[in-house]
Coordinates of C-alpha atoms in Angstrom, one line a residue:
Chain V
X286 CA -43.9 -27.5 14.0
X287 CA -43.5 -31.2 14.8
X288 CA -40.0 -31.0 13.3
X289 CA -39.2 -28.1 15.6
X290 CA -40.3 -30.0 18.6
X291 CA -38.2 -33.0 17.5
X292 CA -35.2 -30.6 17.3
X293 CA -35.8 -29.2 20.8
X294 CA -36.2 -32.6 22.4
X295 CA -33.1 -33.9 20.6
X296 CA -31.1 -30.9 21.7
X297 CA -32.2 -31.0 25.3
X298 CA -31.5 -34.7 25.5
X299 CA -28.2 -34.8 23.8
X300 CA -27.1 -31.3 24.9
X301 CA -23.8 -32.7 26.4
X302 CA -22.9 -34.1 23.0
X303 CA -23.4 -30.9 21.2
X304 CA -21.7 -28.7 23.8
X305 CA -18.6 -31.0 23.8
X306 CA -18.6 -30.7 20.1
X307 CA -18.9 -26.9 20.2
X308 CA -16.0 -26.7 22.6
X309 CA -13.7 -28.8 20.4
X310 CA -14.7 -26.9 17.2
X311 CA -13.9 -23.6 18.9
X312 CA -10.5 -24.8 20.1
X313 CA -9.8 -26.1 16.6
X314 CA -10.9 -22.8 15.0
X315 CA -9.0 -20.6 17.4
X316 CA -5.7 -22.4 17.0
X317 CA -6.2 -22.5 13.2
X318 CA -6.9 -18.8 13.0
X319 CA -3.9 -18.0 15.1
X320 CA -1.4 -20.3 13.4
X321 CA -3.0 -19.6 10.0
X322 CA -2.5 -15.9 10.4
X323 CA 1.1 -16.2 11.5
X324 CA 1.8 -18.6 8.6
X325 CA -0.1 -16.4 6.2
X326 CA 1.8 -13.2 7.2
X327 CA 5.1 -15.0 6.7
X328 CA 4.0 -16.2 3.2
X329 CA 2.8 -12.8 2.3
X330 CA 6.1 -11.3 3.3
X331 CA 7.9 -13.9 1.2
X332 CA 5.6 -13.3 -1.8
X333 CA 6.0 -9.5 -1.7
X334 CA 9.8 -9.7 -1.0
X335 CA 12.6 -9.0 -3.5
X336 CA 14.3 -12.4 -3.1
X337 CA 13.1 -14.5 -6.0
X338 CA 13.5 -18.1 -4.6
X339 CA 11.3 -17.4 -1.5
X340 CA 8.8 -15.6 -3.7
X341 CA 8.6 -18.6 -5.9
X342 CA 8.3 -21.0 -3.0
X343 CA 5.5 -19.0 -1.5
X344 CA 3.7 -18.9 -4.8
X345 CA 4.0 -22.7 -5.3
X346 CA 2.7 -23.3 -1.7
X347 CA -0.2 -21.0 -2.1
X348 CA -1.3 -22.3 -5.5
X349 CA -0.9 -25.9 -4.4
X350 CA -2.8 -25.6 -1.1
X351 CA -5.6 -23.6 -2.6
X352 CA -5.9 -26.0 -5.5
X353 CA -6.3 -29.2 -3.5
X354 CA -9.2 -30.2 -1.2
X355 CA -8.9 -29.7 2.6
X356 CA -10.2 -33.2 3.2
X357 CA -7.2 -34.7 1.4
X358 CA -4.8 -32.4 3.2
X359 CA -6.2 -33.5 6.6
X360 CA -6.1 -37.2 5.7
X361 CA -2.7 -36.9 4.3
X362 CA -1.3 -35.4 7.5
X363 CA -3.0 -37.9 9.8
X364 CA -2.8 -41.1 7.8
X365 CA 0.0 -40.3 5.4
X366 CA 2.7 -38.8 7.5
X367 CA 3.0 -41.8 9.9
X368 CA 3.8 -44.0 6.9
X369 CA 7.0 -42.1 6.4
X370 CA 7.7 -42.2 10.1
X371 CA 6.3 -38.8 11.2
X372 CA 3.7 -39.1 13.9
X373 CA 2.0 -36.5 16.0
X374 CA 2.7 -37.2 19.7
X375 CA 0.0 -38.4 22.1
X376 CA 0.2 -36.0 25.0
X377 CA -0.8 -37.1 28.5
X378 CA -4.1 -35.8 29.9
X379 CA -5.3 -34.6 26.5
X380 CA -7.2 -37.3 24.8
X381 CA -6.8 -37.6 21.1
X382 CA -4.0 -35.0 21.1
X383 CA -2.4 -36.6 18.1
X384 CA -5.6 -36.2 16.1
X385 CA -6.1 -32.7 17.3
X386 CA -2.6 -31.7 16.3
X387 CA -2.9 -33.2 12.9
X388 CA -6.2 -31.4 12.4
X389 CA -5.0 -28.1 13.6
X390 CA -1.8 -28.4 11.5
X391 CA -3.7 -29.3 8.3
X392 CA -6.3 -26.5 8.9
X393 CA -3.5 -24.0 9.6
X394 CA -1.5 -25.0 6.5
X395 CA -4.7 -24.6 4.5
X396 CA -5.9 -21.3 6.0
X397 CA -2.4 -19.8 5.8
X398 CA -2.5 -20.0 2.0
X399 CA -5.7 -18.0 2.0
X400 CA -4.6 -15.5 4.6
X401 CA -1.4 -14.9 2.6
X402 CA -3.4 -13.8 -0.4
X403 CA -5.7 -11.7 1.8
X404 CA -2.7 -9.8 3.3
X405 CA -0.9 -9.5 0.0
X406 CA -3.8 -8.1 -1.8
X407 CA -4.6 -5.8 1.1
X408 CA -1.1 -4.3 1.0
X409 CA -1.0 -4.0 -2.8
X410 CA -4.4 -2.3 -2.7
X411 CA -2.8 0.7 -1.0
X412 CA -2.1 3.4 -3.6
X413 CA 1.4 3.3 -4.9
X414 CA 1.5 7.1 -4.6
X415 CA 1.5 6.7 -0.8
X416 CA 4.8 4.8 -1.0
X417 CA 6.3 7.1 -3.5
X418 CA 5.4 10.2 -1.3
X419 CA 7.0 8.5 1.7
X420 CA 10.2 7.5 -0.2
X421 CA 10.5 10.9 -1.8
X422 CA 10.7 12.4 1.7
X423 CA 13.6 10.1 2.6
X424 CA 11.8 7.3 4.5
X425 CA 13.4 3.9 4.2
X426 CA 11.2 1.1 2.7
X427 CA 10.7 -0.5 6.1
X428 CA 9.6 2.8 7.7
X429 CA 7.3 3.4 4.8
X430 CA 5.7 0.0 5.3
X431 CA 5.2 0.6 9.0
X432 CA 4.1 4.2 9.1
X433 CA 2.2 4.6 5.9
X434 CA 1.3 1.3 4.1
X435 CA 0.4 -1.1 6.8
X436 CA -2.0 1.2 8.8
X437 CA -3.9 1.6 5.6
X438 CA -3.7 -2.0 4.5
X439 CA -5.2 -3.2 7.8
X440 CA -8.5 -1.6 6.8
X441 CA -8.5 -3.7 3.5
X442 CA -7.3 -6.8 5.3
X443 CA -9.6 -7.0 8.3
X444 CA -13.0 -7.6 6.6
X445 CA -11.5 -10.3 4.3
X446 CA -9.7 -11.9 7.3
X447 CA -13.1 -11.9 9.2
X448 CA -14.6 -13.9 6.3
X449 CA -11.7 -16.3 6.5
X450 CA -12.3 -16.8 10.2
X451 CA -15.9 -17.6 9.5
X452 CA -14.8 -20.0 6.8
X453 CA -12.4 -21.8 9.2
X454 CA -15.3 -22.4 11.7
X455 CA -17.4 -24.0 9.0
X456 CA -14.7 -25.9 7.2
X457 CA -13.4 -27.3 10.5
X458 CA -16.3 -29.8 10.2
X459 CA -14.1 -31.7 7.8
X460 CA -11.7 -32.8 10.5
X461 CA -14.4 -35.2 11.9
X462 CA -13.1 -37.6 9.2
X463 CA -10.0 -38.2 11.3
X464 CA -12.0 -38.7 14.4
X465 CA -11.7 -35.4 16.2
X466 CA -14.8 -35.0 18.3
X467 CA -15.9 -31.7 16.9
X468 CA -19.5 -30.5 16.5
X469 CA -19.9 -32.5 13.2
X470 CA -18.5 -35.7 14.8
X471 CA -20.8 -35.3 17.8
X472 CA -23.7 -34.7 15.5
X473 CA -22.9 -38.0 13.7
X474 CA -22.8 -39.7 17.1
X475 CA -26.3 -38.4 17.9
X476 CA -27.6 -39.5 14.6
X477 CA -26.2 -43.0 15.0
X478 CA -27.9 -43.4 18.4
X479 CA -31.2 -41.8 17.6
X480 CA -31.6 -42.2 13.8
X481 CA -33.0 -38.7 13.7
X482 CA -30.6 -37.5 11.1
X483 CA -32.5 -34.4 9.8
X484 CA -33.3 -33.0 13.2
X485 CA -29.7 -33.5 14.4
X486 CA -28.3 -31.9 11.3
X487 CA -30.6 -29.0 11.7
X488 CA -29.5 -28.5 15.3
X489 CA -25.9 -28.6 14.2
X490 CA -26.5 -26.1 11.4
X491 CA -28.1 -23.7 13.8
X492 CA -25.2 -24.0 16.2
X493 CA -22.7 -23.4 13.4
X494 CA -24.7 -20.4 12.3
X495 CA -24.7 -18.9 15.7
X496 CA -20.9 -19.3 15.9
X497 CA -20.2 -17.8 12.5
X498 CA -22.8 -15.0 13.0
X499 CA -21.3 -13.9 16.3
X500 CA -17.8 -14.0 14.8
X501 CA -18.8 -11.8 11.8
X502 CA -20.6 -9.3 14.1
X503 CA -17.5 -9.1 16.3
X504 CA -15.3 -8.4 13.2
X505 CA -17.8 -5.8 12.0
X506 CA -17.6 -4.1 15.4
X507 CA -13.8 -4.1 15.2
X508 CA -13.9 -2.6 11.7
X509 CA -16.1 0.3 12.9
X510 CA -13.8 1.0 15.8
X511 CA -10.9 1.2 13.4
X512 CA -12.7 3.4 11.0
X513 CA -13.5 5.8 13.8
X514 CA -9.8 6.0 14.7
X515 CA -8.3 7.0 11.5
X516 CA -10.9 8.5 9.2
Chain F
X282 CA 30.9 21.0 -13.5
X283 CA 30.0 24.6 -12.6
X284 CA 29.8 25.7 -9.0
X285 CA 26.2 26.6 -8.9
X286 CA 24.9 23.5 -10.6
X287 CA 22.6 21.7 -8.2
X288 CA 21.5 18.9 -10.5
X289 CA 23.4 17.6 -13.6
X290 CA 21.8 15.1 -15.9
X291 CA 24.1 13.2 -18.2
X292 CA 23.1 10.9 -21.1
X293 CA 20.0 9.9 -19.3
X294 CA 18.1 7.0 -20.8
X295 CA 15.0 5.2 -19.6
X296 CA 13.1 2.3 -21.1
X297 CA 10.0 0.5 -19.9
X298 CA 10.3 -2.8 -21.5
X299 CA 10.5 -2.1 -25.3
X300 CA 9.3 1.5 -24.8
X301 CA 12.2 3.9 -25.0
X302 CA 10.9 6.8 -22.9
X303 CA 13.9 9.0 -22.4
X304 CA 16.6 9.3 -25.1
X305 CA 20.0 10.7 -24.1
X306 CA 18.7 13.6 -22.0
X307 CA 21.4 16.1 -21.0
X308 CA 20.7 19.2 -18.9
X309 CA 21.5 20.8 -15.6
X310 CA 19.6 22.8 -12.9
X311 CA 21.3 25.7 -11.3
X312 CA 20.7 27.0 -7.8
X313 CA 17.7 29.4 -7.7
X314 CA 16.5 28.5 -11.1
X315 CA 12.8 27.8 -11.8
X316 CA 12.7 25.4 -14.7
X317 CA 9.4 24.6 -16.4
X318 CA 9.3 21.3 -18.3
X319 CA 6.6 21.4 -21.0
X320 CA 5.6 19.1 -23.9
X321 CA 2.9 17.0 -25.3
X322 CA 1.7 14.1 -23.1
X323 CA 3.8 11.0 -23.5
X324 CA 6.9 13.0 -24.2
X325 CA 8.7 11.8 -21.0
X326 CA 8.4 14.9 -18.9
X327 CA 7.2 13.1 -15.8
X328 CA 9.6 10.2 -16.2
X329 CA 12.4 12.7 -16.5
X330 CA 11.3 14.5 -13.3
X331 CA 11.0 11.2 -11.5
X332 CA 14.5 10.2 -12.5
X333 CA 15.8 13.2 -10.6
X334 CA 15.1 11.7 -7.2
X335 CA 15.3 8.1 -8.5
X336 CA 11.6 7.3 -8.1
X337 CA 12.3 6.0 -11.6
X338 CA 15.7 4.3 -11.9
X339 CA 17.4 5.3 -15.2
X340 CA 18.3 2.5 -17.6
X341 CA 21.6 4.2 -18.3
X342 CA 23.2 7.6 -17.7
X343 CA 23.8 9.6 -14.6
X344 CA 22.1 12.1 -12.4
X345 CA 24.4 14.2 -10.2
X346 CA 22.8 15.9 -7.2
X347 CA 25.1 18.4 -5.5
X348 CA 28.1 16.6 -7.1
X349 CA 27.1 13.1 -6.1
X350 CA 26.1 10.5 -8.7
X351 CA 22.8 9.3 -7.2
X352 CA 22.6 6.6 -9.8
X353 CA 25.6 4.9 -8.3
X354 CA 24.4 1.8 -6.4
X355 CA 26.6 2.7 -3.5
X356 CA 24.9 6.1 -3.0
X357 CA 22.4 6.1 -0.1
X358 CA 19.5 7.6 -2.0
X359 CA 17.4 8.1 1.1
X360 CA 19.8 10.7 2.4
X361 CA 19.6 12.7 -0.9
X362 CA 15.9 12.4 -1.2
X363 CA 15.6 14.4 2.1
X364 CA 17.0 17.4 0.2
X365 CA 14.8 16.9 -2.8
X366 CA 11.2 17.8 -2.2
X367 CA 8.6 16.4 -4.4
X368 CA 4.9 17.3 -5.1
X369 CA 2.7 14.9 -7.0
X370 CA -0.2 15.3 -9.4
X371 CA -2.4 13.2 -7.1
X372 CA -1.2 14.9 -3.9
X373 CA -0.4 11.6 -2.2
X374 CA -1.0 12.9 1.3
X375 CA -0.8 10.1 3.9
X376 CA -4.4 9.1 4.3
X377 CA -3.9 7.6 7.8
X378 CA -2.4 10.8 9.3
X379 CA -3.8 14.2 10.1
X380 CA -2.5 17.2 8.2
X381 CA -0.1 18.1 11.0
X382 CA 1.2 14.5 11.2
X383 CA 1.7 14.5 7.4
X384 CA 4.0 17.4 7.7
X385 CA 5.9 16.5 10.9
X386 CA 6.4 12.8 10.2
X387 CA 9.5 13.1 8.1
X388 CA 11.3 15.9 10.1
X389 CA 10.6 14.0 13.4
X390 CA 11.4 10.4 12.2
X391 CA 14.1 11.1 9.7
X392 CA 15.7 14.4 10.9
X393 CA 15.2 13.5 14.5
X394 CA 13.7 16.9 15.1
X395 CA 12.1 17.7 18.4
X396 CA 8.3 16.9 17.9
X397 CA 7.3 20.2 19.6
X398 CA 9.6 22.2 17.4
X399 CA 8.5 20.3 14.3
X400 CA 4.8 21.0 15.1
X401 CA 5.5 24.7 15.6
X402 CA 7.3 24.9 12.3
X403 CA 4.6 23.0 10.6
X404 CA 1.9 25.4 11.9
X405 CA 4.0 28.3 10.7
X406 CA 4.2 26.8 7.2
X407 CA 0.5 26.0 7.2
X408 CA -0.3 29.5 8.2
X409 CA 1.7 30.8 5.2
X410 CA -0.4 28.8 2.8
X411 CA -3.6 29.8 4.7
X412 CA -4.4 26.4 6.2
X413 CA -3.5 26.7 9.9
X414 CA -7.1 25.8 10.8
X415 CA -6.8 22.5 9.0
X416 CA -4.0 21.1 11.1
X417 CA -6.1 18.4 12.7
X418 CA -8.1 17.5 9.7
X419 CA -7.6 14.3 7.7
X420 CA -6.7 14.5 4.0
X421 CA -10.1 13.1 3.1
X422 CA -11.7 16.2 4.6
X423 CA -9.8 18.6 2.3
X424 CA -10.4 19.9 -1.2
X425 CA -7.9 19.2 -3.9
X426 CA -6.4 22.7 -3.7
X427 CA -6.0 22.4 0.1
X428 CA -4.5 18.9 -0.3
X429 CA -1.9 20.2 -2.8
X430 CA -1.0 23.1 -0.6
X431 CA -0.5 20.7 2.4
X432 CA 1.6 18.5 0.1
X433 CA 3.8 21.4 -0.7
X434 CA 4.2 22.3 2.9
X435 CA 5.0 18.7 3.7
X436 CA 7.9 18.8 1.3
X437 CA 9.1 22.2 2.5
X438 CA 9.2 21.0 6.1
X439 CA 12.3 19.0 5.2
X440 CA 14.0 22.2 4.1
X441 CA 14.9 20.8 0.7
X442 CA 17.5 22.3 -1.7
X443 CA 15.2 21.8 -4.7
X444 CA 11.5 21.2 -5.2
X445 CA 10.2 18.9 -8.0
X446 CA 6.6 19.4 -9.1
X447 CA 4.9 16.7 -11.2
X448 CA 1.9 18.4 -12.9
X449 CA 0.8 19.9 -9.5
X450 CA -2.4 21.5 -10.9
X451 CA -3.5 18.9 -13.4
X452 CA -5.8 17.0 -11.0
X453 CA -7.4 20.1 -9.6
X454 CA -10.8 21.7 -10.3
X455 CA -10.2 24.9 -12.3
X456 CA -11.2 27.2 -9.5
X457 CA -8.5 25.7 -7.3
X458 CA -5.6 26.0 -9.7
X459 CA -4.9 29.6 -8.7
X460 CA -4.4 29.0 -5.0
X461 CA -1.8 26.4 -5.7
X462 CA 0.0 28.4 -8.4
X463 CA 0.1 31.3 -6.0
X464 CA 2.0 29.2 -3.4
X465 CA 4.4 28.1 -6.0
X466 CA 4.9 31.7 -7.2
X467 CA 5.7 32.8 -3.6
X468 CA 8.2 30.0 -3.4
X469 CA 9.9 31.0 -6.6
X470 CA 10.1 34.6 -5.4
X471 CA 11.9 33.4 -2.3
X472 CA 14.6 31.9 -4.4
X473 CA 13.7 28.2 -4.1
X474 CA 15.1 26.1 -6.9
X475 CA 12.2 24.4 -8.7
X476 CA 11.7 22.0 -11.5
X477 CA 8.1 22.1 -12.6
X478 CA 6.4 19.7 -15.1
X479 CA 3.3 21.7 -16.1
X480 CA 0.6 22.3 -18.6
X481 CA 0.1 25.8 -17.2
X482 CA 1.7 27.9 -20.0
X483 CA 1.1 31.2 -18.1
X484 CA 3.1 29.8 -15.1
X485 CA 5.9 28.7 -17.4
X486 CA 6.0 32.0 -19.2
X487 CA 5.7 34.3 -16.2
X488 CA 7.3 32.5 -13.3
X489 CA 10.0 30.2 -14.7
X490 CA 13.4 31.4 -15.6
X491 CA 14.0 28.7 -18.1
X492 CA 11.7 26.4 -20.2
X493 CA 12.6 22.9 -21.3
X494 CA 10.5 21.6 -24.2
X495 CA 10.4 17.8 -24.5
X496 CA 9.0 15.6 -27.3
X497 CA 9.5 11.9 -27.9
X498 CA 11.7 11.5 -24.9
X499 CA 14.2 14.2 -26.0
X500 CA 14.8 17.8 -25.0
X501 CA 14.0 19.7 -28.2
X502 CA 14.5 23.2 -26.9
X503 CA 16.0 24.5 -23.6
X504 CA 16.1 28.3 -23.3
X505 CA 15.1 31.3 -21.1
X506 CA 11.3 31.4 -20.8
X507 CA 10.8 34.8 -22.5
X508 CA 12.9 33.9 -25.6
X509 CA 11.4 30.5 -26.0
X510 CA 7.8 31.8 -26.0
X511 CA 8.6 34.9 -28.1
X512 CA 10.6 33.0 -30.7
X513 CA 10.3 29.2 -30.7
X514 CA 12.8 27.5 -33.1
X515 CA 11.8 23.8 -33.0
X516 CA 8.9 22.8 -35.3
X517 CA 7.4 20.5 -32.7
X518 CA 7.5 23.4 -30.2
X519 CA 5.8 25.8 -32.6
X520 CA 3.1 23.2 -33.3
X521 CA 2.7 22.5 -29.5
X522 CA 2.5 26.2 -28.6
X523 CA 0.0 27.0 -31.3
X524 CA -2.2 24.2 -29.9
X525 CA -2.0 25.1 -26.2
X526 CA -2.0 28.9 -26.5
X527 CA -5.0 29.1 -28.8
X528 CA -7.3 27.3 -26.4

């Protein structure tokens, strides 16, 4: 009970810290999801394609990114790239834009690898007979993909993609290591001024949970809508 | 090549890795013929059928369809497939489309047929197989026998010159086999050229004009249905028939 009161007072007092953090986390997650999905789609197309070199490239990329920690990827982009002369530009009016861009890039590069696998497996899970039936009628492979395979693959892809979105929101807490003022970073600020680390962390956890829970409910809603349409 | 030969198969070979599935298969299908392909499982019947529209690409040899070598890389196979209807063991209706859409998709998108006309024709065909009331259903709402009848109609809607059937009744519950065979019998009676891989010996005996017996990737016997069943020559065929007919 006492702990709960501590949390409430902490939250009311440092409310501006937390809300600023939430805003930045949401911006980060939105851009990551968007860019990650584009990148993932591209990689999935490469991996499913007939051209061996691009298939190989996509494979190496996916395996490597999924096999190394996100934290290292983030640090590599923000601290490592400037050492070889590549820096993220500091835009006017947006504070810390270089940090943000590095963070979004690293997160997108990471998420893209996972999204690629989600899309690939979603497409491959569609029964081969569907493709064979379409081809036997005279449909070209592109038409078959568009009319028969993709509409069915979406239903496999969407739930897993929803999970990935939730993961992105949670994992975005890692970018605080390069000084992006996301929810985790702001929570640390609150801790360093109040020394109430447990209460602050609990508040942050609840906020993260609300964000992920709302996201997963939204995805579930979209899934149901889709199921109504075609089943 | 004789005038009325629709499909000619020449020295057809197919291997999957080290497995040699088809060994120098030679035969031809004439217009209006109903050819049943029988044989023990693993004999290459389905692979042979799937080579006829290149769902399976032969390792070597040639398949001529209406005089054109469809194994030639320069041949546009999509054009020829429009004239070769195929019915699968697992139906393979498009799950994301209604029955009507399943049937009209190819005529509208490929043949550029007027959607209204395509629908009318689809409904006519559905009526013929007794499924006009299922036009707006999704495949998941149909029984196996109904699915297979729709699948046959879907292939017919492209007005093919030949229909290939890959064990069309093998995935059906016994009580639904009859309704599908009836549709196929009607089709045969109308003069449709058909190649049917089947385990239904009664269909092979009564409906087909010719029976091809395959074993170990080779055609072991290829004769008119009546003769073949009355007086089988090949030892493997005798053995096979004694097993399937005494059930």
